[in-house]
Amino acid sequence: MNKDTQNNNILRYLQSGGRLTGLKALQLFGCIYLPARIYDLRQKHYSISSERTKLHNGKIVNTYFL
């Protein structure tokens, strides 16, 4: 999947109310580096927010949402 397709899929997912982590982006869209796709979308003036989320295993990840 190319980056434009990933960007479009990620944007639609976020617009539908979804919250996305790097692992979920990999599973759903084959996106290996989610921050790069978020950067692309922010450059197109989409207001994507993020928060740090602690997972059940103690790891901390960024979660992105609109």
Tab-separated table of C-alpha atoms in Angstrom:
chain	number	residue	atom	x	y	z
A	1	MET	CA	0.000	0.000	0.000
A	2	ASN	CA	1.478	3.390	-0.915
A	3	LYS	CA	1.623	6.359	1.426
A	4	ASP	CA	-1.279	8.223	-0.222
A	5	THR	CA	-3.530	5.184	0.178
A	6	GLN	CA	-2.391	4.795	3.789
A	7	ASN	CA	-3.025	8.494	4.428
A	8	ASN	CA	-6.547	8.223	3.008
A	9	ASN	CA	-7.349	5.076	4.981
A	10	ILE	CA	-5.971	6.545	8.208
A	11	LEU	CA	-7.894	9.782	7.702
A	12	ARG	CA	-11.173	7.927	7.095
A	13	TYR	CA	-10.571	5.806	10.186
A	14	LEU	CA	-9.923	8.862	12.351
A	15	GLN	CA	-12.889	10.725	10.885
A	16	SER	CA	-15.138	7.822	11.814
A	17	GLY	CA	-14.182	8.359	15.458
A	18	GLY	CA	-11.417	5.781	15.640
A	19	ARG	CA	-8.325	6.106	17.797
A	20	LEU	CA	-5.117	4.806	16.301
A	21	THR	CA	-1.838	3.504	17.707
A	22	GLY	CA	1.172	2.381	15.711
A	23	LEU	CA	0.359	-1.311	16.207
A	24	LYS	CA	-3.252	-0.849	15.150
A	25	ALA	CA	-2.142	1.123	12.055
A	26	LEU	CA	0.199	-1.734	11.147
A	27	GLN	CA	-2.552	-4.320	11.592
A	28	LEU	CA	-5.249	-2.377	9.723
A	29	PHE	CA	-3.318	-0.549	7.014
A	30	GLY	CA	0.167	-2.053	6.820
A	31	CYS	CA	1.548	1.279	8.015
A	32	ILE	CA	4.979	0.742	9.565
A	33	TYR	CA	5.650	4.343	10.682
A	34	LEU	CA	2.402	6.023	11.749
A	35	PRO	CA	3.989	9.333	12.878
A	36	ALA	CA	5.066	10.004	9.266
A	37	ARG	CA	1.515	9.509	8.018
A	38	ILE	CA	0.160	11.745	10.817
A	39	TYR	CA	2.721	14.386	9.814
A	40	ASP	CA	1.511	14.189	6.191
A	41	LEU	CA	-2.109	14.685	7.289
A	42	ARG	CA	-1.236	17.572	9.605
A	43	GLN	CA	0.581	19.241	6.693
A	44	LYS	CA	-2.782	19.109	4.888
A	45	HIS	CA	-4.259	21.011	7.869
A	46	TYR	CA	-6.112	18.148	9.530
A	47	SER	CA	-6.275	18.779	13.259
A	48	ILE	CA	-5.083	15.432	14.595
A	49	SER	CA	-4.486	15.237	18.326
A	50	SER	CA	-2.424	12.728	20.229
A	51	GLU	CA	-2.116	11.504	23.768
A	52	ARG	CA	0.231	9.115	25.495
A	53	THR	CA	-1.521	5.940	26.560
A	54	LYS	CA	-0.209	3.320	28.984
A	55	LEU	CA	-0.970	-0.196	27.797
A	56	HIS	CA	-1.802	-3.166	30.036
A	57	ASN	CA	1.797	-4.403	29.658
A	58	GLY	CA	3.168	-1.096	30.990
A	59	LYS	CA	4.403	0.266	27.660
A	60	ILE	CA	3.499	3.812	26.708
A	61	VAL	CA	2.375	4.582	23.138
A	62	ASN	CA	0.942	7.563	21.289
A	63	THR	CA	-2.726	7.361	20.402
A	64	TYR	CA	-3.955	9.607	17.578
A	65	PHE	CA	-7.506	10.910	17.130
A	66	LEU	CA	-9.541	13.781	15.659
